GROMACS .gro file of C-alpha atoms in nm:
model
  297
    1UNK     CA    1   0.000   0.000   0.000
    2UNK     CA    2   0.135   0.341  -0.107
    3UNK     CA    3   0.221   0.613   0.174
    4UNK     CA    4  -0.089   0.824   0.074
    5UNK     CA    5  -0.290   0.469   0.083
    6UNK     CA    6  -0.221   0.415   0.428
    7UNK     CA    7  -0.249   0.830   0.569
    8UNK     CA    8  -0.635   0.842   0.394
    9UNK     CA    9  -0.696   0.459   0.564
   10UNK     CA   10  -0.606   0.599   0.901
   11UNK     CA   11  -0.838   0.868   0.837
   12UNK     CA   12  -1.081   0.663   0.680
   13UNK     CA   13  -1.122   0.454   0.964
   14UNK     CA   14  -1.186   0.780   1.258
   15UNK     CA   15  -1.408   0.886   1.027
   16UNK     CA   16  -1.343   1.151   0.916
   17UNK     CA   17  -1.153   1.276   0.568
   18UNK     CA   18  -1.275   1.594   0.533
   19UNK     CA   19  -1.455   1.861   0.763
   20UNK     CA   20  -1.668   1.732   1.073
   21UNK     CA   21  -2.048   1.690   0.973
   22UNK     CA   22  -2.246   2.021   1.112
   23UNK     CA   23  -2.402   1.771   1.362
   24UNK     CA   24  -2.151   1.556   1.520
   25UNK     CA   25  -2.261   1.275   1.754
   26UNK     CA   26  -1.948   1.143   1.830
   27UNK     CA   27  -1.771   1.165   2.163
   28UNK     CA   28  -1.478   1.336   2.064
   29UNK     CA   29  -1.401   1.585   1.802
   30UNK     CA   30  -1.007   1.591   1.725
   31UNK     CA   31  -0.825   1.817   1.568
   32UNK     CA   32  -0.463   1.817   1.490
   33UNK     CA   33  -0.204   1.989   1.240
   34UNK     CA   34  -0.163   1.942   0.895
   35UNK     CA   35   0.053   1.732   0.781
   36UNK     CA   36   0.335   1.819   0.601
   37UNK     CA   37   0.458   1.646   0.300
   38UNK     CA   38   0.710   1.344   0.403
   39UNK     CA   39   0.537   1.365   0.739
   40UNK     CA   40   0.245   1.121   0.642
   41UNK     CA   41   0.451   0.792   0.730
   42UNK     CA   42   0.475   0.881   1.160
   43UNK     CA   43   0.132   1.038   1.104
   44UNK     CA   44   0.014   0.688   0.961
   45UNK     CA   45   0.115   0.496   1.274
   46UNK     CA   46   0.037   0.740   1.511
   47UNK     CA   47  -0.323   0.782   1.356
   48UNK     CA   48  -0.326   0.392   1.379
   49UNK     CA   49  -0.255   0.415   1.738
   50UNK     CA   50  -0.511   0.679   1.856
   51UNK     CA   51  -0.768   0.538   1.634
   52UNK     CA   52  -0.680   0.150   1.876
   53UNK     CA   53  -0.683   0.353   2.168
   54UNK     CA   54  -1.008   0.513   2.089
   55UNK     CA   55  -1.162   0.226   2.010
   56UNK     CA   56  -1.017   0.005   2.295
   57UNK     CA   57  -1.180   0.281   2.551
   58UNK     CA   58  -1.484   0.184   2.358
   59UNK     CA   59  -1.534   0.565   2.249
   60UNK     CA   60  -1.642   0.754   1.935
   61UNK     CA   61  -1.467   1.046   1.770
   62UNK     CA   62  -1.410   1.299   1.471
   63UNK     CA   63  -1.118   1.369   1.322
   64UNK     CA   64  -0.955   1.639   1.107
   65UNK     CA   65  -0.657   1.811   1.001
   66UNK     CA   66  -0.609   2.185   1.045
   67UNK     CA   67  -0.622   2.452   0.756
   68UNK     CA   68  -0.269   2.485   0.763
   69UNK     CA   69   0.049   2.271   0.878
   70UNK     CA   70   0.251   2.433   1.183
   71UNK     CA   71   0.605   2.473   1.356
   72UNK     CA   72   0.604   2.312   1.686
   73UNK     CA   73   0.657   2.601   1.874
   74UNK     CA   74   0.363   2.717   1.679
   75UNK     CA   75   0.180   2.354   1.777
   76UNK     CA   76   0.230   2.384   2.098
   77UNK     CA   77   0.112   2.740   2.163
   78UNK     CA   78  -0.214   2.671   1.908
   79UNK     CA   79  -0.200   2.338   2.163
   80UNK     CA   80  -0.219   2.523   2.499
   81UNK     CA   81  -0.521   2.819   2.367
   82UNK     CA   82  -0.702   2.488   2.207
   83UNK     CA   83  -0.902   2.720   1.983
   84UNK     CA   84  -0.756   2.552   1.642
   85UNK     CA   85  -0.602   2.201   1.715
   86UNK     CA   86  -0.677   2.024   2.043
   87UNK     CA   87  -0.458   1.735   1.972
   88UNK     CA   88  -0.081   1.753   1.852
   89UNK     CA   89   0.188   1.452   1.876
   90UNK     CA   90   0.568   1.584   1.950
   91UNK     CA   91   0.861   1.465   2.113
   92UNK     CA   92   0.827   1.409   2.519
   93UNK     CA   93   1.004   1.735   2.652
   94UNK     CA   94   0.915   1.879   3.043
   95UNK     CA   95   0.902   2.222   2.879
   96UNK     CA   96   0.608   2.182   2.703
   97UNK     CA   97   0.413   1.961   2.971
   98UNK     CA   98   0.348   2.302   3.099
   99UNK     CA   99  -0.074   2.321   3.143
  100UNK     CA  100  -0.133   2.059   2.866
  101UNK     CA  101  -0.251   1.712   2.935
  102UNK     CA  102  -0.021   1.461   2.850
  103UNK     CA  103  -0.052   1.078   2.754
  104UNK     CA  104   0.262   0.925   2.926
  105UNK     CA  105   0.310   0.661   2.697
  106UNK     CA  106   0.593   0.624   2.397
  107UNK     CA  107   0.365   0.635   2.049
  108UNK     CA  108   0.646   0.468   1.919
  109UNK     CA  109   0.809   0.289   2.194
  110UNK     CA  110   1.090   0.520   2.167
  111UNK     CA  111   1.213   0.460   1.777
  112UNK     CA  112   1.231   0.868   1.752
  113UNK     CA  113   1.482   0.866   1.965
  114UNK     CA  114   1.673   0.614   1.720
  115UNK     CA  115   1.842   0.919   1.500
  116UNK     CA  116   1.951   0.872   1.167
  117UNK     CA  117   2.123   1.133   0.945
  118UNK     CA  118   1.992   1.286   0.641
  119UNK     CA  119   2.305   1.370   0.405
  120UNK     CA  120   2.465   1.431   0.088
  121UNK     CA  121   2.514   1.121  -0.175
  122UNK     CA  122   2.823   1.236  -0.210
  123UNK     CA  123   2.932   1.296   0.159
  124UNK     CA  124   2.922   0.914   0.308
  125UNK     CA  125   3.323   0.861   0.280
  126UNK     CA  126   3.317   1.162   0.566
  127UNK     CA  127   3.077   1.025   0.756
  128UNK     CA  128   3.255   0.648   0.724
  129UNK     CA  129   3.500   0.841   0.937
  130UNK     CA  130   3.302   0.953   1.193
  131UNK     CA  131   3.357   0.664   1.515
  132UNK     CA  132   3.258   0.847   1.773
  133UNK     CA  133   3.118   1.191   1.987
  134UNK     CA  134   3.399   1.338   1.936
  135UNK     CA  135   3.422   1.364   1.572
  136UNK     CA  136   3.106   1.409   1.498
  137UNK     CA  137   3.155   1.718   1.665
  138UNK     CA  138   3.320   1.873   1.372
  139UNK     CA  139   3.052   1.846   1.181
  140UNK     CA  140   2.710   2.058   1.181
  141UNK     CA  141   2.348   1.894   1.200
  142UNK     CA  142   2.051   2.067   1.120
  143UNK     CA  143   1.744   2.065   1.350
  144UNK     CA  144   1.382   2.254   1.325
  145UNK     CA  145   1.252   2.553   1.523
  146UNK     CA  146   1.175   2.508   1.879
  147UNK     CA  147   1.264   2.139   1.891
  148UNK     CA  148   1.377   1.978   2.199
  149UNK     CA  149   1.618   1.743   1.981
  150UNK     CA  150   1.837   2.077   1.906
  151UNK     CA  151   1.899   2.150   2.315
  152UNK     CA  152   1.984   1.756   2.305
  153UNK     CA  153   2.258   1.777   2.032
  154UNK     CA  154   2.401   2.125   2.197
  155UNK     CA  155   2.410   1.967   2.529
  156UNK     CA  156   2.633   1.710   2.408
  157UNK     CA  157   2.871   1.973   2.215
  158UNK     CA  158   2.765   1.928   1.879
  159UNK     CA  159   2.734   2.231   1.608
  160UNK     CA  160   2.346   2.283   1.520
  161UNK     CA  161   2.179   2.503   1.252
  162UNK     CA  162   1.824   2.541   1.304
  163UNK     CA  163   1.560   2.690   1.036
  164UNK     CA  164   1.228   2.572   0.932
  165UNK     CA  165   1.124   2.208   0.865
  166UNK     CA  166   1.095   2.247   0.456
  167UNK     CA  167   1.397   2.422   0.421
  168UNK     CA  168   1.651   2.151   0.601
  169UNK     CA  169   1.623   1.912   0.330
  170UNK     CA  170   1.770   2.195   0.116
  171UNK     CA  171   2.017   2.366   0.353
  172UNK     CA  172   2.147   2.007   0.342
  173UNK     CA  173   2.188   1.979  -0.043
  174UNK     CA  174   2.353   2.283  -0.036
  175UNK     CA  175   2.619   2.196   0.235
  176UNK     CA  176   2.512   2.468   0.469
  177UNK     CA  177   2.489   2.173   0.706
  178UNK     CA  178   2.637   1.830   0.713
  179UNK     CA  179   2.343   1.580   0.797
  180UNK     CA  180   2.012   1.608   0.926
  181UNK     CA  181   1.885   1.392   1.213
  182UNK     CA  182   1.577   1.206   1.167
  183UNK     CA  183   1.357   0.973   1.360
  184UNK     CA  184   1.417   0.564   1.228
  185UNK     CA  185   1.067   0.578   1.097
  186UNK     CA  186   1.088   0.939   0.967
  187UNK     CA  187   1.432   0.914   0.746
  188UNK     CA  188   1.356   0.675   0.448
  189UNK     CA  189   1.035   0.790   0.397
  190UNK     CA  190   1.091   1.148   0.368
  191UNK     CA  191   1.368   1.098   0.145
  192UNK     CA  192   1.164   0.887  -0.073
  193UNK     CA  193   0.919   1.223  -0.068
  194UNK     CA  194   1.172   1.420  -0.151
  195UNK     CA  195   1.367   1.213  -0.390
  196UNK     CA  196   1.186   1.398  -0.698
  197UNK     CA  197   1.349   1.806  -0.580
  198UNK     CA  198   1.633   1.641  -0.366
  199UNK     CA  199   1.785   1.346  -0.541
  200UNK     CA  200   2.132   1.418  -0.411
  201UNK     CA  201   2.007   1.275  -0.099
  202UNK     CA  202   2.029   0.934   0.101
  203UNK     CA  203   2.034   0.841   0.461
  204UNK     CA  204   2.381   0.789   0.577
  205UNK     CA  205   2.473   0.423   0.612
  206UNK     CA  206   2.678   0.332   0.908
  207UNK     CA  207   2.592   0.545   1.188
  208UNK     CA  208   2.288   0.559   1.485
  209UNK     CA  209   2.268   0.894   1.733
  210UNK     CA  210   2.058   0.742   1.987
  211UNK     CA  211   1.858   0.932   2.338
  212UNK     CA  212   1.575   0.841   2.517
  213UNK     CA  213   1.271   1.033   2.301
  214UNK     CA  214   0.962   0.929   2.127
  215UNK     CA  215   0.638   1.110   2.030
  216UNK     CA  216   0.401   1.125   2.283
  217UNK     CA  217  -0.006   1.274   2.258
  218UNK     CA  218  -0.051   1.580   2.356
  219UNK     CA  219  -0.352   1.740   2.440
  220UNK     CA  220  -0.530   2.089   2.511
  221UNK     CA  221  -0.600   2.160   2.842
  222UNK     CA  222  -0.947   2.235   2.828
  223UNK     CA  223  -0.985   1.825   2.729
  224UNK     CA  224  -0.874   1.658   3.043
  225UNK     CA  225  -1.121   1.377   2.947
  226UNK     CA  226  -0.989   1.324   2.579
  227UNK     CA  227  -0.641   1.281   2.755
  228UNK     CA  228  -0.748   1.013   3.000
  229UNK     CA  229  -0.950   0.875   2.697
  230UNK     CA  230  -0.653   0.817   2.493
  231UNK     CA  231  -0.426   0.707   2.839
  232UNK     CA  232  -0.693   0.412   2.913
  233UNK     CA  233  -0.721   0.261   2.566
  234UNK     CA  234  -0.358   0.275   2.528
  235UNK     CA  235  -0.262   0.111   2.855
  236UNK     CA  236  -0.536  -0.180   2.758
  237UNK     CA  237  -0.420  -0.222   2.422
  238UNK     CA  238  -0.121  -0.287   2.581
  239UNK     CA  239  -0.213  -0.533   2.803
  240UNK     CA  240  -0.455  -0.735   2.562
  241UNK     CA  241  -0.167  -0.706   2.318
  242UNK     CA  242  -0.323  -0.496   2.027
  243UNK     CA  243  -0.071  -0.225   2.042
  244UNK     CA  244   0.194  -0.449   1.998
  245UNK     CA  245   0.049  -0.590   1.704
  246UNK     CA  246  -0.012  -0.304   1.573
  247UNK     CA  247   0.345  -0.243   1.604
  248UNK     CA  248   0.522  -0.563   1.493
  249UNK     CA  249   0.251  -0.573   1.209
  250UNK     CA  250   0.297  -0.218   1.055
  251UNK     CA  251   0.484  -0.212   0.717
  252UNK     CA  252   0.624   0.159   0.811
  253UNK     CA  253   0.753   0.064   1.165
  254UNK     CA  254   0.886  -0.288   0.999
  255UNK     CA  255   1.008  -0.162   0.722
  256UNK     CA  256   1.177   0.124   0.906
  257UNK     CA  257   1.374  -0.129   1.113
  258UNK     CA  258   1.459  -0.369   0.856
  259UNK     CA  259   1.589  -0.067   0.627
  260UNK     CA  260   1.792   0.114   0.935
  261UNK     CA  261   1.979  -0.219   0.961
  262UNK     CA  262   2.069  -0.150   1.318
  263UNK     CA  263   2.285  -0.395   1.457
  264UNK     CA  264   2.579  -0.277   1.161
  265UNK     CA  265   2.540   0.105   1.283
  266UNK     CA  266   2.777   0.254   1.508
  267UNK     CA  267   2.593   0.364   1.796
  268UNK     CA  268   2.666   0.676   2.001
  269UNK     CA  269   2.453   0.785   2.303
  270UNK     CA  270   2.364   1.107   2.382
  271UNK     CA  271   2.187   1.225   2.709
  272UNK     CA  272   1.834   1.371   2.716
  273UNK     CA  273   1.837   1.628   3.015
  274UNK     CA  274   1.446   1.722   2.909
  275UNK     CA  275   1.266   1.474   3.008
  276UNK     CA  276   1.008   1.551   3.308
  277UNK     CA  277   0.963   1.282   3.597
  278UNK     CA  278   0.713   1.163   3.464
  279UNK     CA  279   0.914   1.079   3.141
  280UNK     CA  280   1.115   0.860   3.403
  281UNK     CA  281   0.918   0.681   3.515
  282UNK     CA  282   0.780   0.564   3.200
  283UNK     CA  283   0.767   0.153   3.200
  284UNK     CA  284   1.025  -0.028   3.037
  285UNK     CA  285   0.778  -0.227   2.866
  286UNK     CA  286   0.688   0.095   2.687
  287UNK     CA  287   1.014   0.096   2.477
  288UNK     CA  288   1.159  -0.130   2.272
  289UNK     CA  289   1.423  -0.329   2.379
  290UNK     CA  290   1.668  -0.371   2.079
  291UNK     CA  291   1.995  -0.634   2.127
  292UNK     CA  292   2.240  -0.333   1.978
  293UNK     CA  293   2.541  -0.236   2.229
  294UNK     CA  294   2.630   0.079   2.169
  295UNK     CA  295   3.011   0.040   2.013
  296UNK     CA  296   3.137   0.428   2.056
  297UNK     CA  297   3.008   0.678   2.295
   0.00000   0.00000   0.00000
């Protein structure tokens, strides 16, 4: 099934693929940002995962995108009024916990924290030199506005260039930084979306920048109940083992990890300073457990 295939059947099945009906019986009315293009493939899974969560709480709902596709600074102040979007998923960060509602459980038991780099065709003999922290501080990533992975990578002493989501792909064909770090499920298929205006690109091939991170649902504050919805059908999908099928069953997670080829990668390990306690305290069951040790630091 193609990318766009699998974003409509996510919608398809809340319900909902353009504007709500005028009279809406459902339970819950959702709405989150637009998607951007080469977003659609974590949108996919994570729309699979609300939709089992919903459904496992035994609830009904609308759905919809925005009118327009936002920042996630942007996100999460649209996020906190809860006049335009009342649901958003981002990376866990204590910063933005801040008078939202928050569904403490990894969306994608922690594989955005798995980073892989966007770069150059032409630049993987550099990066086949790169074995550790150390010298992949002399190079420069590229991270988006207001995301929590860019305090990560400064933290650990690495040079970061931030601008706006659409324009990294081209500030990294143009060399005005050296790779661009990407979730495991986001990196292969955004390249593939923007294989047709950036064909100089590939995902690098031998390295893995790995923290503790993942996507988790965020929600206005004015929907406390929508929040513990979500919380309750995700901790019984869980337990009756639906998540988890949903997970080793999905041909974007799957073919994310069979593509990343992890246990080959050089793995260095960064610390994530951001996470709130209740990020802590997060289950290990909640994250996957993958036999990689980590070779450099």
């Amino acid at each position: 099934m193609q990318r766009r295939d699998f974003v409509l059947a996510a919608l398809g099945t809340a319900g909902m693929l353009g504007r709500p009906p005028a009279m809406s019986t459902a339970d819950f009315e959702i709405v989150y940002p637009r998607i951007r293009t080469g977003g659609e493939v974590h949108a996919a899974f994570a729309l699979a995962v609300l939709d089992l969560a919903m459904k496992t709480a035994n609830v009904t709902y609308s759905i919809r995108q925005a009118d327009v596709a936002m920042e996630r600074r942007r996100a999460l102040a649209e996020l906190a009024d809860g006049n335009s979007i009342n649901l958003l998923w981002t990376s866990m960060d204590r910063r933005a916990e801040s008078g939202l509602n928050v569904v403490p459980i990894p969306v994608n038991r922690g594989l955005i924290g798995y980073r892989l780099f966007v770069i150059r065709k032409d630049r993987q003999a550099q990066f086949d030199r790169v074995q550790n922290l150390a010298d992949l501080r002399q190079l420069t990533a590229g991270q988006g506005l207001g995301w929590v992975d860019t305090d990560i990578l400064l933290d650990a002493g690495l040079k970061v260039e931030t601008s706006s989501t659409d324009t990294l792909f081209a500030m990294t064909r143009a060399g005005r930084i050296d790779y661009y770090p990407r979730g495991l499920i986001e990196a292969f298929p955004e390249i593939e979306a923007h294989n047709r205006i950036d064909p100089e690109l590939t995902v690098e091939k031998r390295l893995l920048l790995k923290y503790r991170s993942d996507f988790l649902f965020y929600v206005a504050r004015r929907n406390p109940a929508l929040a513990s919805t979500i919380e309750r059908g995700f901790m019984a999908a869980y337990k009756n083992g639906s998540y988890m099928r949903l997970f080793n069953a999905h041909p974007y997670i799957q073919g994310a990890l069979a593509q990343a080829d992890l246990r080959e990668r050089t793995v260095i390990e960064l610390e994530n300073r951001y996470l709130s306690a209740a990020d802590r305290k997060i289950p290990e069951e909640y994250w996957m457990q993958w036999p990689i040790v980590a070779r450099n630091r």
